[in-house]
Amino acid sequence: MSEAVHYRVSMPRPHSHLFEVEARFPPLGVLDAVLPVWTPGSYLLREYSRHVQDVTAADEAGRTLAVARTDKRTWRVESGGHAVTLRYRVYANELTVRTSHLDGTHGYFNGATLFLHVEGLRSLPHRVRVDAPSGWRVFTALEREGDELVAPDHDTLVDSPVEVGPHQPLFFSAAGVPHEVVVWGDPKPDPERLAADLRTVCEAEAALFGGLPFKRYLFLVYLTDKGRGGLEHLSSTALLYPRQQLQTPKGWEDFLTLAAHEYFHLWNVKRIRPRALVPYRYGEEAYTRLLWAFEGVTSYYDTLLVRRTGLMSAPRYLTRLGEALSTLAATPGRRVQTLEESSLTAWVKYYRQDENTVNSGVSYYLKGELAALCLDLALRRLTGDARSLDDVMRLLWTQSGDGQGVAEDGVEAAAEQVAGQSLKPFFDRALRSTEELDLSVLSHVGLEARTRIRESAADKGGTAPRLKASETRERGWLGIVPRSGGGIASVLEASPAMEAGLYADDEVVALDGERVDAASLVSRCDDQAPGTRVIVHVFRRDRLVAVPVTLGARPADAVWLARVEAPTEAQKASYERWLGASWDDT
Ligand SMILES: [Zn+2]
């Protein structure tokens, strides 16, 4: 047998949430077996080793060897030049896409959480035997040889999550490549519709990049009570989606954008990788200023490509763009943090949000998506619609798809190559300043961004005013973000609430002597005129505090995309090329 690292994963007692793992390493003098502290695609130290227990070691003759813990993630065995087998258990009771979960219904694991590895052996094949409970099957993108799953190296093992359960998979073919879909949770979506729509999305992305770079692909879908997210992998993805929302037309459309997002990553971040993440260093943070390009550009395409397939109407697409612009406009932190800084500090800012995040940070997903929109339209304008961001992605794929990595200035260089000129002023403003994005490029496709006052507390922006001019009025504004459950999640910078001394975590109890919670406080203030003086009662660390507030005027931070007056034929044609929809389709 050729040299390899061998694992055996079993789950004899699923209700205990404990995976039982055997790891057999080839002979070494001293064996330092380590577990990653993070998993690629999710930029937070999760310290997976805290879930490892009962570690023992034995040599080939079955003799027990001493195991010493040398730091938070390392187990050391003096193996004396013999092969060593480690046995241990991993507690898995967190159902997210980047952790592991085992219960009576299934087992799901990410390699980073389960497989102790040796740094010097990472390039060896890693082979896994999974002992599934009776009636359960194993689903993964890894190749199979006999009863073993085979990863050519440790990176591929970490990048290939495994689902084990009594599931009935769906199959479809996209761009000539087999795709498999496994759904955990109920109610199950209509299988024919799910396969057909995913296939449409996959084929659109394959067409953009000129084919698919693998032999098969796996979608793992987790329908749960709450939470929306995905994690990208080389030849698979795990998607978590709220089951109730999936039953609605908007939820279905949104689920397709989530799938499109993770699928787009199979190029943009998995194969076109930031050089700062080559190789993956699993024991520490990896810093890059490029997350705006890997996450923001992917967020731009996840919706644009669903639109181009026809699975989302053009008006819905423009509404979603307007909602994103409105969210950014309501984020005071956009004036504090640049896109590059947001990318670089993901580990301590984006992934560790608190009550001050809205005031001090900006999301590299959100502003990155909108910067990608501006870049795409700028390229189209500069080249008379001959080139676009699509060409930048194809160029990056051609230049850097080998996994060697994109340098920190590589995305800008590729865009300038496509533009045929320097784009320094564009990138300096969008990435390295806190100036507002220049939305004047929308005129290239016959659109313009307009703002209005939100018409209710639930108004997310994105749409034209619903009220007639005669019905609009100034609205009272406090400037808090309510938390579900009644309290104040955040107090916005420079808002009347901040000036008056309302605090995040205050529990709102009354407005002018009448009971309210934080959400109804916002809508009640909305009904009042700016300048009205009100008394807000809150419990602050269990003490009742009365806070007088003079309401401000609600800012006009709802953004929507309107058509320019008297659009030219050229603008209409550019719009149609950009969205793949007729200008007349409203
Ligand atoms: Zn992403």
PDB file of C-alpha atoms in Angstrom, residues 259-357:
ATOM      1  CA  ALA A 259     -26.701  28.566  -4.520  1.00  0.00           C
ATOM      2  CA  ALA A 260     -25.409  30.768  -7.357  1.00  0.00           C
ATOM      3  CA  HIS A 261     -23.107  32.532  -4.900  1.00  0.00           C
ATOM      4  CA  GLU A 262     -21.435  29.389  -3.600  1.00  0.00           C
ATOM      5  CA  TYR A 263     -21.211  27.900  -7.075  1.00  0.00           C
ATOM      6  CA  PHE A 264     -19.519  31.058  -8.401  1.00  0.00           C
ATOM      7  CA  HIS A 265     -16.933  30.591  -5.656  1.00  0.00           C
ATOM      8  CA  LEU A 266     -15.791  27.324  -7.221  1.00  0.00           C
ATOM      9  CA  TRP A 267     -13.886  29.691  -9.506  1.00  0.00           C
ATOM     10  CA  ASN A 268     -13.702  32.936  -7.556  1.00  0.00           C
ATOM     11  CA  VAL A 269     -11.822  32.121  -4.321  1.00  0.00           C
ATOM     12  CA  LYS A 270     -11.414  28.334  -4.600  1.00  0.00           C
ATOM     13  CA  ARG A 271      -9.427  28.193  -7.843  1.00  0.00           C
ATOM     14  CA  ILE A 272      -8.799  31.904  -8.409  1.00  0.00           C
ATOM     15  CA  ARG A 273      -7.379  32.248  -4.891  1.00  0.00           C
ATOM     16  CA  PRO A 274      -5.966  35.221  -3.049  1.00  0.00           C
ATOM     17  CA  ARG A 275      -2.212  34.580  -2.916  1.00  0.00           C
ATOM     18  CA  ALA A 276      -2.338  35.458   0.771  1.00  0.00           C
ATOM     19  CA  LEU A 277      -4.267  32.185   1.248  1.00  0.00           C
ATOM     20  CA  VAL A 278      -1.722  30.022  -0.609  1.00  0.00           C
ATOM     21  CA  PRO A 279      -1.000  27.685   1.051  1.00  0.00           C
ATOM     22  CA  TYR A 280      -3.776  27.605   3.627  1.00  0.00           C
ATOM     23  CA  ARG A 281      -2.237  28.135   7.036  1.00  0.00           C
ATOM     24  CA  TYR A 282      -4.699  26.419   9.318  1.00  0.00           C
ATOM     25  CA  GLY A 283      -3.150  27.547  12.580  1.00  0.00           C
ATOM     26  CA  GLU A 284      -3.515  31.288  12.186  1.00  0.00           C
ATOM     27  CA  GLU A 285      -5.334  34.091  10.413  1.00  0.00           C
ATOM     28  CA  ALA A 286      -4.521  34.789   6.739  1.00  0.00           C
ATOM     29  CA  TYR A 287      -4.797  38.442   5.773  1.00  0.00           C
ATOM     30  CA  THR A 288      -5.891  39.817   2.412  1.00  0.00           C
ATOM     31  CA  ARG A 289      -7.294  43.148   1.219  1.00  0.00           C
ATOM     32  CA  LEU A 290      -9.111  41.297  -1.563  1.00  0.00           C
ATOM     33  CA  LEU A 291     -12.215  39.912   0.163  1.00  0.00           C
ATOM     34  CA  TRP A 292     -14.208  42.684  -1.523  1.00  0.00           C
ATOM     35  CA  ALA A 293     -13.315  40.978  -4.840  1.00  0.00           C
ATOM     36  CA  PHE A 294     -13.827  37.400  -3.701  1.00  0.00           C
ATOM     37  CA  GLU A 295     -17.031  38.014  -1.736  1.00  0.00           C
ATOM     38  CA  GLY A 296     -18.306  41.306  -3.166  1.00  0.00           C
ATOM     39  CA  VAL A 297     -17.862  40.367  -6.820  1.00  0.00           C
ATOM     40  CA  THR A 298     -19.390  36.950  -6.057  1.00  0.00           C
ATOM     41  CA  SER A 299     -22.363  38.674  -4.384  1.00  0.00           C
ATOM     42  CA  TYR A 300     -22.796  40.867  -7.465  1.00  0.00           C
ATOM     43  CA  TYR A 301     -22.876  37.877  -9.782  1.00  0.00           C
ATOM     44  CA  ASP A 302     -25.057  35.685  -7.537  1.00  0.00           C
ATOM     45  CA  THR A 303     -28.019  37.933  -8.304  1.00  0.00           C
ATOM     46  CA  LEU A 304     -27.040  39.200 -11.757  1.00  0.00           C
ATOM     47  CA  LEU A 305     -26.611  35.665 -13.131  1.00  0.00           C
ATOM     48  CA  VAL A 306     -29.945  34.507 -11.700  1.00  0.00           C
ATOM     49  CA  ARG A 307     -31.466  37.548 -13.407  1.00  0.00           C
ATOM     50  CA  ARG A 308     -29.776  36.706 -16.715  1.00  0.00           C
ATOM     51  CA  THR A 309     -31.192  33.182 -16.649  1.00  0.00           C
ATOM     52  CA  GLY A 310     -34.703  34.616 -16.420  1.00  0.00           C
ATOM     53  CA  LEU A 311     -35.338  33.031 -13.002  1.00  0.00           C
ATOM     54  CA  MET A 312     -35.540  36.586 -11.595  1.00  0.00           C
ATOM     55  CA  SER A 313     -37.306  39.431 -13.388  1.00  0.00           C
ATOM     56  CA  ALA A 314     -35.431  42.616 -14.249  1.00  0.00           C
ATOM     57  CA  PRO A 315     -37.652  44.746 -11.975  1.00  0.00           C
ATOM     58  CA  ARG A 316     -36.995  42.359  -9.061  1.00  0.00           C
ATOM     59  CA  TYR A 317     -33.271  42.526  -9.771  1.00  0.00           C
ATOM     60  CA  LEU A 318     -33.319  46.333  -9.725  1.00  0.00           C
ATOM     61  CA  THR A 319     -35.354  46.287  -6.510  1.00  0.00           C
ATOM     62  CA  ARG A 320     -32.739  44.070  -4.849  1.00  0.00           C
ATOM     63  CA  LEU A 321     -29.970  46.392  -6.004  1.00  0.00           C
ATOM     64  CA  GLY A 322     -31.875  49.358  -4.587  1.00  0.00           C
ATOM     65  CA  GLU A 323     -32.328  47.541  -1.286  1.00  0.00           C
ATOM     66  CA  ALA A 324     -28.584  46.928  -1.113  1.00  0.00           C
ATOM     67  CA  LEU A 325     -27.896  50.618  -1.830  1.00  0.00           C
ATOM     68  CA  SER A 326     -30.410  51.539   0.880  1.00  0.00           C
ATOM     69  CA  THR A 327     -28.733  49.273   3.439  1.00  0.00           C
ATOM     70  CA  LEU A 328     -25.375  50.871   2.668  1.00  0.00           C
ATOM     71  CA  ALA A 329     -26.885  54.363   2.917  1.00  0.00           C
ATOM     72  CA  ALA A 330     -28.179  53.507   6.411  1.00  0.00           C
ATOM     73  CA  THR A 331     -24.754  52.321   7.599  1.00  0.00           C
ATOM     74  CA  PRO A 332     -22.817  55.196   9.216  1.00  0.00           C
ATOM     75  CA  GLY A 333     -19.723  52.958   9.274  1.00  0.00           C
ATOM     76  CA  ARG A 334     -19.324  53.423   5.496  1.00  0.00           C
ATOM     77  CA  ARG A 335     -17.848  56.834   6.369  1.00  0.00           C
ATOM     78  CA  VAL A 336     -15.365  55.228   8.783  1.00  0.00           C
ATOM     79  CA  GLN A 337     -14.015  52.052   7.173  1.00  0.00           C
ATOM     80  CA  THR A 338     -12.748  51.507   3.640  1.00  0.00           C
ATOM     81  CA  LEU A 339     -13.458  48.369   1.619  1.00  0.00           C
ATOM     82  CA  GLU A 340      -9.834  47.259   1.809  1.00  0.00           C
ATOM     83  CA  GLU A 341      -9.749  47.688   5.560  1.00  0.00           C
ATOM     84  CA  SER A 342     -13.026  45.800   5.874  1.00  0.00           C
ATOM     85  CA  SER A 343     -11.459  42.921   3.918  1.00  0.00           C
ATOM     86  CA  LEU A 344      -8.273  42.906   5.947  1.00  0.00           C
ATOM     87  CA  THR A 345      -9.986  42.992   9.325  1.00  0.00           C
ATOM     88  CA  ALA A 346     -12.675  40.381   8.593  1.00  0.00           C
ATOM     89  CA  TRP A 347     -11.308  38.207  11.409  1.00  0.00           C
ATOM     90  CA  VAL A 348     -11.980  40.785  14.099  1.00  0.00           C
ATOM     91  CA  LYS A 349     -14.690  43.000  12.556  1.00  0.00           C
ATOM     92  CA  TYR A 350     -17.055  41.398  10.031  1.00  0.00           C
ATOM     93  CA  TYR A 351     -17.044  38.013  11.772  1.00  0.00           C
ATOM     94  CA  ARG A 352     -17.240  39.540  15.258  1.00  0.00           C
ATOM     95  CA  GLN A 353     -20.023  42.051  14.933  1.00  0.00           C
ATOM     96  CA  ASP A 354     -21.300  43.992  17.909  1.00  0.00           C
ATOM     97  CA  GLU A 355     -23.508  46.985  18.633  1.00  0.00           C
ATOM     98  CA  ASN A 356     -20.894  49.401  17.267  1.00  0.00           C
ATOM     99  CA  THR A 357     -20.302  47.590  13.939  1.00  0.00           C
TER     100      THR A 357
END
